[in-house]
The first five atom37 places (N, CA, C, CB, O) and aatype in JSON, in Angstrom:
{
  "aatype": [20, 20, 20, 20, 20, 20, 20, 20, 20, 20, 20, 20, 20, 20, 20, 20, 20, 20, 20, 20, 20, 20, 20, 20, 20, 20, 20, 20, 20, 20, 20, 20, 20, 20, 20, 20, 20, 20, 20, 20, 20, 20, 20, 20, 20, 20, 20, 20, 20, 20, 20, 20, 20, 20, 20, 20, 20, 20, 20, 20, 20, 20, 20, 20, 20, 20, 20, 20, 20, 20, 20, 20, 20, 20, 20, 20, 20, 20, 20, 20, 20, 20, 20, 20, 20, 20, 20, 20, 20, 20, 20, 20, 20, 20, 20, 20, 20, 20, 20, 20, 20, 20, 20, 20, 20, 20, 20, 20, 20, 20, 20, 20, 20, 20, 20, 20, 20, 20, 20, 20, 20, 20, 20, 20, 20, 20, 20, 20, 20, 20, 20, 20, 20, 20, 20],
  "atom_mask": [
    [1, 1, 1, 1, 1],
    [1, 1, 1, 1, 1],
    [1, 1, 1, 1, 1],
    [1, 1, 1, 1, 1],
    [1, 1, 1, 1, 1],
    [1, 1, 1, 1, 1],
    [1, 1, 1, 1, 1],
    [1, 1, 1, 1, 1],
    [1, 1, 1, 1, 1],
    [1, 1, 1, 1, 1],
    [1, 1, 1, 1, 1],
    [1, 1, 1, 1, 1],
    [1, 1, 1, 1, 1],
    [1, 1, 1, 1, 1],
    [1, 1, 1, 1, 1],
    [1, 1, 1, 1, 1],
    [1, 1, 1, 1, 1],
    [1, 1, 1, 1, 1],
    [1, 1, 1, 1, 1],
    [1, 1, 1, 1, 1],
    [1, 1, 1, 1, 1],
    [1, 1, 1, 1, 1],
    [1, 1, 1, 1, 1],
    [1, 1, 1, 1, 1],
    [1, 1, 1, 1, 1],
    [1, 1, 1, 1, 1],
    [1, 1, 1, 1, 1],
    [1, 1, 1, 1, 1],
    [1, 1, 1, 1, 1],
    [1, 1, 1, 1, 1],
    [1, 1, 1, 1, 1],
    [1, 1, 1, 1, 1],
    [1, 1, 1, 1, 1],
    [1, 1, 1, 1, 1],
    [1, 1, 1, 1, 1],
    [1, 1, 1, 1, 1],
    [1, 1, 1, 1, 1],
    [1, 1, 1, 1, 1],
    [1, 1, 1, 1, 1],
    [1, 1, 1, 1, 1],
    [1, 1, 1, 1, 1],
    [1, 1, 1, 1, 1],
    [1, 1, 1, 1, 1],
    [1, 1, 1, 1, 1],
    [1, 1, 1, 1, 1],
    [1, 1, 1, 1, 1],
    [1, 1, 1, 1, 1],
    [1, 1, 1, 1, 1],
    [1, 1, 1, 1, 1],
    [1, 1, 1, 1, 1],
    [1, 1, 1, 1, 1],
    [1, 1, 1, 1, 1],
    [1, 1, 1, 1, 1],
    [1, 1, 1, 1, 1],
    [1, 1, 1, 1, 1],
    [1, 1, 1, 1, 1],
    [1, 1, 1, 1, 1],
    [1, 1, 1, 1, 1],
    [1, 1, 1, 1, 1],
    [1, 1, 1, 1, 1],
    [1, 1, 1, 1, 1],
    [1, 1, 1, 1, 1],
    [1, 1, 1, 1, 1],
    [1, 1, 1, 1, 1],
    [1, 1, 1, 1, 1],
    [1, 1, 1, 1, 1],
    [1, 1, 1, 1, 1],
    [1, 1, 1, 1, 1],
    [1, 1, 1, 1, 1],
    [1, 1, 1, 1, 1],
    [1, 1, 1, 1, 1],
    [1, 1, 1, 1, 1],
    [1, 1, 1, 1, 1],
    [1, 1, 1, 1, 1],
    [1, 1, 1, 1, 1],
    [1, 1, 1, 1, 1],
    [1, 1, 1, 1, 1],
    [1, 1, 1, 1, 1],
    [1, 1, 1, 1, 1],
    [1, 1, 1, 1, 1],
    [1, 1, 1, 1, 1],
    [1, 1, 1, 1, 1],
    [1, 1, 1, 1, 1],
    [1, 1, 1, 1, 1],
    [1, 1, 1, 1, 1],
    [1, 1, 1, 1, 1],
    [1, 1, 1, 1, 1],
    [1, 1, 1, 1, 1],
    [1, 1, 1, 1, 1],
    [1, 1, 1, 1, 1],
    [1, 1, 1, 1, 1],
    [1, 1, 1, 1, 1],
    [1, 1, 1, 1, 1],
    [1, 1, 1, 1, 1],
    [1, 1, 1, 1, 1],
    [1, 1, 1, 1, 1],
    [1, 1, 1, 1, 1],
    [1, 1, 1, 1, 1],
    [1, 1, 1, 1, 1],
    [1, 1, 1, 1, 1],
    [1, 1, 1, 1, 1],
    [1, 1, 1, 1, 1],
    [1, 1, 1, 1, 1],
    [1, 1, 1, 1, 1],
    [1, 1, 1, 1, 1],
    [1, 1, 1, 1, 1],
    [1, 1, 1, 1, 1],
    [1, 1, 1, 1, 1],
    [1, 1, 1, 1, 1],
    [1, 1, 1, 1, 1],
    [1, 1, 1, 1, 1],
    [1, 1, 1, 1, 1],
    [1, 1, 1, 1, 1],
    [1, 1, 1, 1, 1],
    [1, 1, 1, 1, 1],
    [1, 1, 1, 1, 1],
    [1, 1, 1, 1, 1],
    [1, 1, 1, 1, 1],
    [1, 1, 1, 1, 1],
    [1, 1, 1, 1, 1],
    [1, 1, 1, 1, 1],
    [1, 1, 1, 1, 1],
    [1, 1, 1, 1, 1],
    [1, 1, 1, 1, 1],
    [1, 1, 1, 1, 1],
    [1, 1, 1, 1, 1],
    [1, 1, 1, 1, 1],
    [1, 1, 1, 1, 1],
    [1, 1, 1, 1, 1],
    [1, 1, 1, 1, 1],
    [1, 1, 1, 1, 1],
    [1, 1, 1, 1, 1],
    [1, 1, 1, 1, 1],
    [1, 1, 1, 1, 1],
    [1, 1, 1, 1, 1]
  ],
  "atom_positions": [
    [[9.68, -18.89, 19.71], [9.44, -19.47, 18.39], [9.92, -18.48, 17.32], [7.93, -19.81, 18.2], [9.69, -17.27, 17.43]],
    [[10.57, -18.99, 16.3], [11.12, -18.14, 15.23], [10.04, -17.32, 14.53], [11.85, -19.01, 14.21], [10.23, -16.13, 14.27]],
    [[8.92, -17.95, 14.23], [7.85, -17.25, 13.51], [7.33, -16.07, 14.33], [6.7, -18.22, 13.19], [7.07, -15.0, 13.77]],
    [[7.19, -16.24, 15.62], [6.71, -15.16, 16.49], [7.7, -14.0, 16.5], [6.47, -15.68, 17.93], [7.31, -12.84, 16.38]],
    [[8.97, -14.32, 16.66], [9.99, -13.27, 16.69], [10.03, -12.5, 15.37], [11.36, -13.87, 16.99], [10.15, -11.27, 15.37]],
    [[9.94, -13.21, 14.26], [9.97, -12.55, 12.95], [8.74, -11.68, 12.77], [10.06, -13.59, 11.82], [8.85, -10.53, 12.34]],
    [[7.56, -12.22, 13.1], [6.32, -11.44, 12.96], [6.38, -10.17, 13.8], [5.1, -12.28, 13.38], [6.05, -9.09, 13.32]],
    [[6.81, -10.3, 15.04], [6.88, -9.13, 15.92], [7.86, -8.09, 15.39], [7.28, -9.56, 17.32], [7.59, -6.89, 15.46]],
    [[9.0, -8.53, 14.88], [9.98, -7.59, 14.33], [9.43, -6.89, 13.09], [11.29, -8.32, 13.99], [9.59, -5.68, 12.93]],
    [[8.78, -7.65, 12.2], [8.21, -7.05, 10.99], [7.11, -6.06, 11.34], [7.67, -8.14, 10.04], [7.0, -5.0, 10.72]],
    [[6.28, -6.4, 12.32], [5.2, -5.5, 12.72], [5.76, -4.22, 13.34], [4.26, -6.21, 13.72], [5.22, -3.14, 13.11]],
    [[6.83, -4.33, 14.1], [7.45, -3.13, 14.69], [7.99, -2.2, 13.62], [8.58, -3.53, 15.65], [7.82, -0.99, 13.7]],
    [[8.64, -2.76, 12.62], [9.16, -1.95, 11.51], [8.0, -1.33, 10.74], [10.05, -2.8, 10.57], [8.07, -0.16, 10.35]],
    [[6.94, -2.09, 10.51], [5.77, -1.59, 9.78], [5.13, -0.42, 10.54], [4.73, -2.71, 9.58], [4.78, 0.6, 9.94]],
    [[4.99, -0.56, 11.86], [4.41, 0.53, 12.67], [5.27, 1.78, 12.58], [4.27, 0.09, 14.14], [4.75, 2.89, 12.47]],
    [[6.59, 1.61, 12.63], [7.48, 2.77, 12.52], [7.35, 3.44, 11.15], [8.95, 2.35, 12.77], [7.32, 4.66, 11.05]],
    [[7.27, 2.64, 10.11], [7.11, 3.2, 8.75], [5.81, 3.98, 8.64], [7.15, 2.07, 7.69], [5.77, 5.03, 8.0]],
    [[4.75, 3.48, 9.26], [3.47, 4.2, 9.23], [3.54, 5.51, 9.99], [2.36, 3.33, 9.8], [2.89, 6.48, 9.61]],
    [[4.32, 5.53, 11.06], [4.47, 6.76, 11.85], [5.2, 7.84, 11.07], [5.22, 6.47, 13.15], [5.07, 9.03, 11.38]],
    [[5.94, 7.46, 10.08], [6.75, 8.4, 9.3], [6.11, 8.72, 7.95], [8.15, 7.85, 9.1], [6.81, 9.02, 6.98]],
    [[4.8, 8.66, 7.89], [4.09, 9.02, 6.67], [3.86, 10.52, 6.64], [2.75, 8.26, 6.57], [3.75, 11.15, 7.69]],
    [[3.77, 11.12, 5.46], [3.46, 12.55, 5.37], [2.08, 12.83, 5.94], [3.54, 13.04, 3.9], [1.25, 11.93, 6.06]],
    [[1.84, 14.06, 6.29], [0.56, 14.46, 6.89], [-0.47, 14.78, 5.8], [0.74, 15.69, 7.82], [-0.92, 15.92, 5.68]],
    [[-0.84, 13.78, 5.01], [-1.82, 14.0, 3.94], [-3.21, 13.56, 4.35], [-1.4, 13.26, 2.68], [-4.15, 13.7, 3.57]],
    [[-3.37, 13.05, 5.54], [-4.66, 12.7, 6.13], [-5.38, 11.54, 5.43], [-5.55, 13.9, 6.11], [-6.59, 11.38, 5.59]],
    [[-4.66, 10.74, 4.66], [-5.27, 9.57, 4.07], [-5.17, 8.4, 5.05], [-4.59, 9.21, 2.71], [-4.2, 8.28, 5.8]],
    [[-6.19, 7.56, 5.04], [-6.17, 6.39, 5.91], [-5.29, 5.31, 5.3], [-7.6, 5.86, 6.14], [-4.92, 5.38, 4.13]],
    [[-4.96, 4.33, 6.11], [-4.18, 3.2, 5.61], [-4.92, 2.49, 4.48], [-3.87, 2.21, 6.75], [-4.31, 2.08, 3.49]],
    [[-6.23, 2.35, 4.61], [-7.03, 1.72, 3.56], [-6.95, 2.5, 2.25], [-8.5, 1.6, 4.01], [-6.82, 1.9, 1.18]],
    [[-7.02, 3.81, 2.34], [-6.94, 4.64, 1.14], [-5.55, 4.53, 0.5], [-7.26, 6.1, 1.48], [-5.44, 4.46, -0.73]],
    [[-4.5, 4.54, 1.32], [-3.15, 4.39, 0.78], [-2.96, 3.0, 0.16], [-2.11, 4.63, 1.88], [-2.25, 2.86, -0.84]],
    [[-3.58, 2.0, 0.76], [-3.5, 0.64, 0.21], [-4.13, 0.58, -1.18], [-4.2, -0.37, 1.16], [-3.59, -0.06, -2.09]],
    [[-5.26, 1.24, -1.34], [-5.92, 1.29, -2.65], [-5.02, 1.96, -3.68], [-7.27, 2.03, -2.55], [-4.85, 1.44, -4.79]],
    [[-4.45, 3.1, -3.33], [-3.56, 3.8, -4.26], [-2.36, 2.93, -4.62], [-3.07, 5.14, -3.65], [-1.97, 2.86, -5.79]],
    [[-1.78, 2.28, -3.63], [-0.63, 1.4, -3.89], [-0.99, 0.23, -4.79], [-0.07, 0.87, -2.59], [-0.23, -0.14, -5.68]],
    [[-2.17, -0.35, -4.55], [-2.63, -1.47, -5.38], [-2.79, -1.03, -6.83], [-3.96, -2.04, -4.84], [-2.36, -1.73, -7.74]],
    [[-3.41, 0.13, -7.04], [-3.61, 0.63, -8.4], [-2.27, 0.93, -9.07], [-4.48, 1.9, -8.38], [-2.11, 0.71, -10.27]],
    [[-1.31, 1.42, -8.3], [0.01, 1.69, -8.85], [0.71, 0.41, -9.27], [0.87, 2.45, -7.84], [1.34, 0.36, -10.33]],
    [[0.6, -0.62, -8.45], [1.28, -1.89, -8.74], [0.59, -2.7, -9.84], [1.36, -2.74, -7.48], [1.25, -3.28, -10.7]],
    [[-0.77, -2.72, -9.82], [-1.51, -3.62, -10.71], [-2.23, -2.92, -11.85], [-2.51, -4.39, -9.91], [-2.71, -3.57, -12.78]],
    [[-2.32, -1.61, -11.79], [-3.02, -0.88, -12.86], [-4.53, -0.85, -12.64], [-2.72, -1.51, -14.2], [-5.03, -1.15, -11.56]],
    [[-5.23, -0.49, -13.68], [-6.68, -0.34, -13.66], [-7.35, -1.58, -13.1], [-7.21, -0.05, -15.05], [-6.96, -2.71, -13.41]],
    [[-8.37, -1.36, -12.26], [-9.08, -2.48, -11.64], [-10.52, -2.12, -11.38], [-8.39, -2.9, -10.32], [-10.89, -0.94, -11.35]],
    [[-11.33, -3.12, -11.2], [-12.7, -2.9, -10.74], [-12.67, -2.84, -9.21], [-13.67, -4.04, -11.25], [-11.7, -3.26, -8.58]],
    [[-13.74, -2.33, -8.63], [-13.82, -2.29, -7.17], [-13.78, -3.71, -6.61], [-15.12, -1.56, -6.71], [-13.17, -3.94, -5.56]],
    [[-14.4, -4.65, -7.29], [-14.4, -6.04, -6.83], [-12.98, -6.6, -6.82], [-15.3, -6.91, -7.73], [-12.6, -7.33, -5.9]],
    [[-12.18, -6.28, -7.84], [-10.79, -6.75, -7.88], [-9.97, -6.15, -6.74], [-10.15, -6.41, -9.23], [-9.18, -6.83, -6.1]],
    [[-10.18, -4.85, -6.5], [-9.47, -4.19, -5.39], [-9.85, -4.83, -4.05], [-9.79, -2.68, -5.37], [-8.99, -5.08, -3.21]],
    [[-11.14, -5.08, -3.87], [-11.61, -5.7, -2.62], [-11.03, -7.09, -2.46], [-13.15, -5.76, -2.59], [-10.61, -7.48, -1.37]],
    [[-11.0, -7.84, -3.54], [-10.47, -9.19, -3.48], [-8.99, -9.19, -3.1], [-10.66, -9.89, -4.84], [-8.56, -9.97, -2.25]],
    [[-8.21, -8.33, -3.72], [-6.79, -8.27, -3.4], [-6.53, -7.77, -1.98], [-6.07, -7.37, -4.4], [-5.53, -8.14, -1.36]],
    [[-7.43, -6.93, -1.46], [-7.29, -6.43, -0.09], [-7.96, -7.35, 0.92], [-7.88, -5.03, 0.02], [-7.86, -7.14, 2.13]],
    [[-8.65, -8.36, 0.42], [-9.38, -9.33, 1.24], [-10.41, -8.65, 2.14], [-8.4, -10.13, 2.1], [-10.5, -8.92, 3.33]],
    [[-11.18, -7.75, 1.51], [-12.29, -7.09, 2.19], [-13.51, -7.15, 1.28], [-11.94, -5.6, 2.57], [-13.41, -7.49, 0.1]],
    [[-14.67, -6.81, 1.85], [-15.89, -6.77, 1.03], [-15.92, -5.46, 0.22], [-17.16, -6.89, 1.93], [-15.35, -4.45, 0.64]],
    [[-16.58, -5.5, -0.92], [-16.71, -4.32, -1.78], [-17.28, -3.15, -0.97], [-17.61, -4.62, -3.0], [-16.82, -2.02, -1.1]],
    [[-18.28, -3.43, -0.15], [-18.93, -2.39, 0.65], [-17.94, -1.7, 1.58], [-20.09, -2.99, 1.46], [-18.11, -0.53, 1.9]],
    [[-16.92, -2.43, 2.02], [-15.93, -1.86, 2.93], [-15.06, -0.81, 2.24], [-15.04, -2.97, 3.5], [-14.47, 0.05, 2.91]],
    [[-14.98, -0.86, 0.94], [-14.16, 0.1, 0.19], [-14.92, 1.35, -0.23], [-13.58, -0.57, -1.04], [-14.32, 2.33, -0.66]],
    [[-16.23, 1.33, -0.11], [-17.06, 2.41, -0.66], [-16.66, 3.79, -0.14], [-18.51, 2.17, -0.33], [-16.46, 4.7, -0.94]],
    [[-16.53, 3.96, 1.17], [-16.17, 5.28, 1.72], [-14.79, 5.71, 1.26], [-16.23, 5.25, 3.25], [-14.58, 6.87, 0.89]],
    [[-13.84, 4.79, 1.29], [-12.48, 5.11, 0.85], [-12.46, 5.51, -0.62], [-11.54, 3.92, 1.08], [-11.81, 6.48, -0.99]],
    [[-13.17, 4.75, -1.45], [-13.2, 5.05, -2.88], [-13.83, 6.43, -3.13], [-13.98, 3.96, -3.65], [-13.33, 7.21, -3.93]],
    [[-14.93, 6.71, -2.42], [-15.59, 8.01, -2.6], [-14.66, 9.16, -2.2], [-16.88, 8.06, -1.78], [-14.61, 10.18, -2.88]],
    [[-13.94, 8.99, -1.09], [-13.03, 10.04, -0.62], [-11.88, 10.24, -1.62], [-12.46, 9.68, 0.78], [-11.52, 11.37, -1.94]],
    [[-11.31, 9.14, -2.11], [-10.22, 9.24, -3.08], [-10.7, 9.92, -4.36], [-9.66, 7.85, -3.4], [-9.96, 10.67, -4.99]],
    [[-11.94, 9.64, -4.74], [-12.53, 10.26, -5.93], [-12.72, 11.76, -5.68], [-13.89, 9.59, -6.29], [-12.39, 12.58, -6.54]],
    [[-13.26, 12.12, -4.52], [-13.46, 13.54, -4.16], [-12.15, 14.32, -4.21], [-14.08, 13.66, -2.76], [-12.11, 15.47, -4.66]],
    [[-11.08, 13.69, -3.75], [-9.77, 14.34, -3.71], [-9.08, 14.36, -5.07], [-8.88, 13.65, -2.7], [-8.05, 15.02, -5.24]],
    [[-9.64, 13.63, -6.03], [-9.05, 13.57, -7.37], [-7.87, 12.63, -7.46], [-8.63, 14.94, -7.79], [-7.04, 12.76, -8.36]],
    [[-7.76, 11.66, -6.53], [-6.64, 10.74, -6.51], [-6.88, 9.51, -7.38], [-6.35, 10.31, -5.1], [-5.94, 8.78, -7.72]],
    [[-8.13, 9.27, -7.74], [-8.48, 8.16, -8.64], [-9.4, 8.68, -9.73], [-9.15, 6.98, -7.86], [-9.99, 9.75, -9.61]],
    [[-9.5, 7.9, -10.79], [-10.49, 8.19, -11.83], [-11.39, 6.97, -11.97], [-9.8, 8.54, -13.21], [-10.96, 5.84, -11.75]],
    [[-12.62, 7.21, -12.32], [-13.58, 6.14, -12.54], [-14.13, 6.28, -13.96], [-14.75, 6.17, -11.49], [-14.54, 7.35, -14.38]],
    [[-14.11, 5.16, -14.68], [-14.69, 5.14, -16.02], [-15.58, 3.91, -16.13], [-13.58, 5.13, -17.12], [-15.4, 2.93, -15.4]],
    [[-16.52, 3.97, -17.03], [-17.41, 2.85, -17.26], [-16.67, 1.78, -18.04], [-18.68, 3.29, -18.01], [-15.99, 2.07, -19.02]],
    [[-16.81, 0.54, -17.6], [-16.19, -0.6, -18.27], [-16.9, -0.79, -19.61], [-16.27, -1.9, -17.4], [-18.1, -1.05, -19.63]],
    [[-16.19, -0.67, -20.74], [-16.84, -0.8, -22.04], [-17.42, -2.2, -22.29], [-15.85, -0.48, -23.13], [-18.34, -2.35, -23.09]],
    [[-16.89, -3.22, -21.6], [-17.41, -4.57, -21.81], [-18.59, -4.89, -20.9], [-16.3, -5.58, -21.58], [-19.32, -5.85, -21.14]],
    [[-18.8, -4.08, -19.85], [-19.93, -4.27, -18.94], [-20.25, -2.91, -18.32], [-19.61, -5.36, -17.83], [-19.63, -2.51, -17.33]],
    [[-21.21, -2.22, -18.9], [-21.52, -0.85, -18.5], [-21.99, -0.72, -17.06], [-22.56, -0.28, -19.42], [-22.13, 0.39, -16.55]],
    [[-22.26, -1.85, -16.39], [-22.66, -1.79, -14.97], [-21.45, -1.63, -14.05], [-23.44, -3.07, -14.58], [-21.59, -1.24, -12.89]],
    [[-20.25, -1.93, -14.57], [-19.04, -1.88, -13.75], [-18.25, -0.61, -14.01], [-18.16, -3.1, -14.01], [-18.3, -0.02, -15.09]],
    [[-17.51, -0.21, -12.98], [-16.6, 0.92, -13.12], [-15.17, 0.41, -13.08], [-16.85, 1.96, -12.01], [-14.83, -0.52, -12.35]],
    [[-14.33, 1.06, -13.89], [-12.9, 0.79, -13.85], [-12.25, 1.92, -13.08], [-12.31, 0.64, -15.31], [-12.49, 3.1, -13.36]],
    [[-11.41, 1.55, -12.12], [-10.76, 2.52, -11.25], [-9.29, 2.6, -11.66], [-10.92, 2.13, -9.75], [-8.65, 1.58, -11.89]],
    [[-8.77, 3.81, -11.73], [-7.35, 3.99, -12.04], [-6.79, 5.09, -11.16], [-7.15, 4.33, -13.55], [-7.52, 5.9, -10.6]],
    [[-5.49, 5.1, -11.05], [-4.78, 6.11, -10.28], [-4.63, 7.35, -11.14], [-3.39, 5.58, -9.81], [-4.16, 7.27, -12.28]],
    [[-5.02, 8.51, -10.6], [-4.86, 9.76, -11.35], [-3.43, 10.27, -11.17], [-5.89, 10.84, -10.88], [-2.69, 9.75, -10.34]],
    [[-3.07, 11.27, -11.94], [-1.73, 11.86, -11.78], [-1.57, 12.43, -10.38], [-1.5, 12.96, -12.84], [-0.49, 12.32, -9.79]],
    [[-2.61, 13.04, -9.85], [-2.56, 13.59, -8.49], [-2.36, 12.47, -7.47], [-3.85, 14.38, -8.17], [-1.55, 12.61, -6.55]],
    [[-3.09, 11.39, -7.63], [-2.94, 10.24, -6.73], [-1.54, 9.65, -6.82], [-3.98, 9.18, -7.05], [-0.96, 9.25, -5.81]],
    [[-1.01, 9.6, -8.02], [0.34, 9.07, -8.22], [1.36, 9.94, -7.49], [0.67, 8.99, -9.73], [2.32, 9.43, -6.91]],
    [[1.17, 11.27, -7.53], [2.09, 12.19, -6.85], [2.01, 12.03, -5.33], [1.78, 13.65, -7.24], [3.03, 12.03, -4.65]],
    [[0.79, 11.89, -4.81], [0.62, 11.7, -3.36], [1.28, 10.4, -2.92], [-0.89, 11.69, -2.98], [1.98, 10.36, -1.91]],
    [[1.06, 9.35, -3.68], [1.65, 8.06, -3.36], [3.18, 8.13, -3.42], [1.12, 6.97, -4.33], [3.86, 7.59, -2.55]],
    [[3.7, 8.78, -4.43], [5.15, 8.91, -4.57], [5.73, 9.7, -3.39], [5.52, 9.6, -5.9], [6.77, 9.33, -2.86]],
    [[5.06, 10.77, -2.99], [5.52, 11.55, -1.85], [5.51, 10.74, -0.57], [4.65, 12.79, -1.69], [6.43, 10.85, 0.24]],
    [[4.49, 9.94, -0.39], [4.39, 9.06, 0.79], [5.56, 8.08, 0.8], [3.05, 8.3, 0.8], [6.19, 7.87, 1.84]],
    [[5.84, 7.49, -0.34], [6.93, 6.52, -0.44], [8.29, 7.18, -0.2], [6.91, 5.83, -1.8], [9.14, 6.6, 0.47]],
    [[8.49, 8.37, -0.75], [9.76, 9.07, -0.58], [9.99, 9.36, 0.91], [9.77, 10.39, -1.39], [11.1, 9.18, 1.41]],
    [[8.96, 9.8, 1.6], [9.1, 10.12, 3.02], [9.43, 8.88, 3.84], [7.81, 10.76, 3.55], [10.31, 8.91, 4.7]],
    [[8.72, 7.78, 3.58], [8.98, 6.55, 4.33], [10.33, 5.95, 3.96], [7.87, 5.53, 4.09], [11.03, 5.4, 4.82]],
    [[10.71, 6.04, 2.69], [12.03, 5.55, 2.27], [13.14, 6.36, 2.94], [12.17, 5.62, 0.73], [14.16, 5.8, 3.34]],
    [[12.93, 7.68, 3.07], [13.94, 8.52, 3.72], [14.1, 8.12, 5.18], [13.56, 10.02, 3.61], [15.21, 8.05, 5.7]],
    [[12.97, 7.86, 5.85], [13.05, 7.41, 7.24], [13.83, 6.09, 7.32], [11.63, 7.23, 7.84], [14.72, 5.95, 8.16]],
    [[13.49, 5.14, 6.45], [14.14, 3.84, 6.49], [15.63, 3.95, 6.16], [13.45, 2.88, 5.51], [16.45, 3.3, 6.8]],
    [[15.98, 4.76, 5.18], [17.39, 4.95, 4.83], [18.15, 5.55, 6.01], [17.53, 5.86, 3.58], [19.28, 5.16, 6.3]],
    [[17.52, 6.5, 6.68], [18.16, 7.12, 7.85], [18.36, 6.1, 8.97], [17.32, 8.3, 8.36], [19.41, 6.06, 9.6]],
    [[17.35, 5.28, 9.2], [17.45, 4.25, 10.24], [18.51, 3.21, 9.86], [16.09, 3.56, 10.45], [19.29, 2.78, 10.71]],
    [[18.54, 2.83, 8.59], [19.53, 1.84, 8.13], [20.95, 2.39, 8.22], [19.23, 1.42, 6.7], [21.9, 1.62, 8.41]],
    [[21.11, 3.7, 8.09], [22.44, 4.32, 8.17], [23.04, 4.13, 9.56], [22.35, 5.81, 7.83], [24.26, 4.22, 9.74]],
    [[22.2, 3.88, 10.54], [22.66, 3.66, 11.92], [23.14, 2.22, 12.14], [21.55, 3.99, 12.9], [23.73, 1.91, 13.17]],
    [[22.89, 1.36, 11.18], [23.31, -0.04, 11.3], [24.74, -0.22, 10.82], [22.36, -0.95, 10.5], [25.29, 0.63, 10.11]],
    [[25.33, -1.32, 11.22], [26.67, -1.64, 10.72], [26.55, -2.12, 9.27], [27.37, -2.73, 11.62], [25.47, -2.47, 8.8]],
    [[27.66, -2.15, 8.58], [27.67, -2.66, 7.21], [27.16, -4.11, 7.17], [29.11, -2.59, 6.61], [26.4, -4.48, 6.27]],
    [[27.56, -4.9, 8.14], [27.13, -6.3, 8.21], [25.62, -6.38, 8.41], [27.86, -7.04, 9.35], [24.95, -7.18, 7.75]],
    [[25.08, -5.56, 9.32], [23.63, -5.58, 9.57], [22.85, -5.16, 8.31], [23.28, -4.64, 10.74], [21.84, -5.78, 7.98]],
    [[23.33, -4.13, 7.63], [22.66, -3.72, 6.37], [22.75, -4.83, 5.34], [23.29, -2.42, 5.81], [21.79, -5.08, 4.61]],
    [[23.89, -5.5, 5.26], [24.05, -6.61, 4.32], [23.09, -7.74, 4.62], [25.47, -7.12, 4.35], [22.51, -8.32, 3.7]],
    [[22.92, -8.06, 5.89], [21.98, -9.12, 6.28], [20.56, -8.73, 5.88], [22.05, -9.39, 7.81], [19.81, -9.55, 5.35]],
    [[20.2, -7.48, 6.14], [18.85, -7.02, 5.74], [18.65, -7.16, 4.23], [18.64, -5.55, 6.16], [17.6, -7.63, 3.79]],
    [[19.63, -6.75, 3.46], [19.47, -6.82, 2.0], [19.42, -8.26, 1.51], [20.62, -6.07, 1.32], [18.75, -8.54, 0.52]],
    [[20.11, -9.16, 2.19], [20.01, -10.58, 1.83], [18.61, -11.12, 2.13], [21.07, -11.4, 2.59], [18.14, -12.05, 1.46]],
    [[17.95, -10.54, 3.13], [16.62, -11.01, 3.52], [15.51, -10.5, 2.6], [16.33, -10.57, 4.95], [14.41, -11.05, 2.6]],
    [[15.77, -9.46, 1.82], [14.73, -8.86, 0.98], [14.04, -9.88, 0.06], [15.32, -7.75, 0.13], [12.81, -9.94, 0.06]],
    [[14.77, -10.69, -0.72], [14.08, -11.66, -1.58], [13.29, -12.7, -0.77], [15.09, -12.37, -2.48], [12.22, -13.15, -1.2]],
    [[13.81, -13.08, 0.37], [13.13, -14.07, 1.21], [11.82, -13.48, 1.75], [14.04, -14.52, 2.38], [10.79, -14.15, 1.75]],
    [[11.87, -12.23, 2.21], [10.65, -11.57, 2.69], [9.64, -11.41, 1.56], [10.98, -10.19, 3.3], [8.43, -11.52, 1.78]],
    [[10.13, -11.16, 0.36], [9.23, -11.09, -0.81], [8.52, -12.4, -1.04], [10.01, -10.7, -2.06], [7.33, -12.42, -1.37]],
    [[9.24, -13.51, -0.87], [8.61, -14.84, -1.01], [7.53, -15.02, 0.05], [9.66, -15.97, -0.88], [6.43, -15.5, -0.25]],
    [[7.84, -14.64, 1.28], [6.85, -14.77, 2.36], [5.6, -13.95, 2.05], [7.46, -14.32, 3.7], [4.48, -14.39, 2.33]],
    [[5.8, -12.78, 1.48], [4.66, -11.91, 1.18], [3.75, -12.52, 0.13], [5.16, -10.56, 0.7], [2.57, -12.16, 0.05]],
    [[4.26, -13.43, -0.69], [3.46, -14.06, -1.75], [2.62, -15.24, -1.25], [4.36, -14.52, -2.87], [1.79, -15.77, -1.99]],
    [[2.82, -15.66, -0.01], [2.04, -16.79, 0.52], [0.66, -16.36, 0.88], [2.72, -17.41, 1.73], [-0.14, -17.18, 1.34]]
  ]
}
């Protein structure tokens, strides 16, 4: 089935990309939080949980660790003092950028082994994969 073959191929590439992450000792959940904050900006814990499709309680340990490391900042929401607004700190932004640079370098190196036609096919698939990611 086409869907199975595509899923398996995407998962294999994803696993390889994860193997080529820098040794910063952050979990996938913690990196996901940093990436979400980078893409969407300031958020509440509830918004982060919703976008990650997890419960707020599931993010508590990750959020505390990211805060301890200085990778996020927490401020009180001026419109509702019971809520906290979470943002990416400069340190968190640097860690995230370093992670992306390392994984991009791995991918560029792997792509260099492909033929021009194979690289062209991959680049044609990028917008289509983006559409799939939005479902």
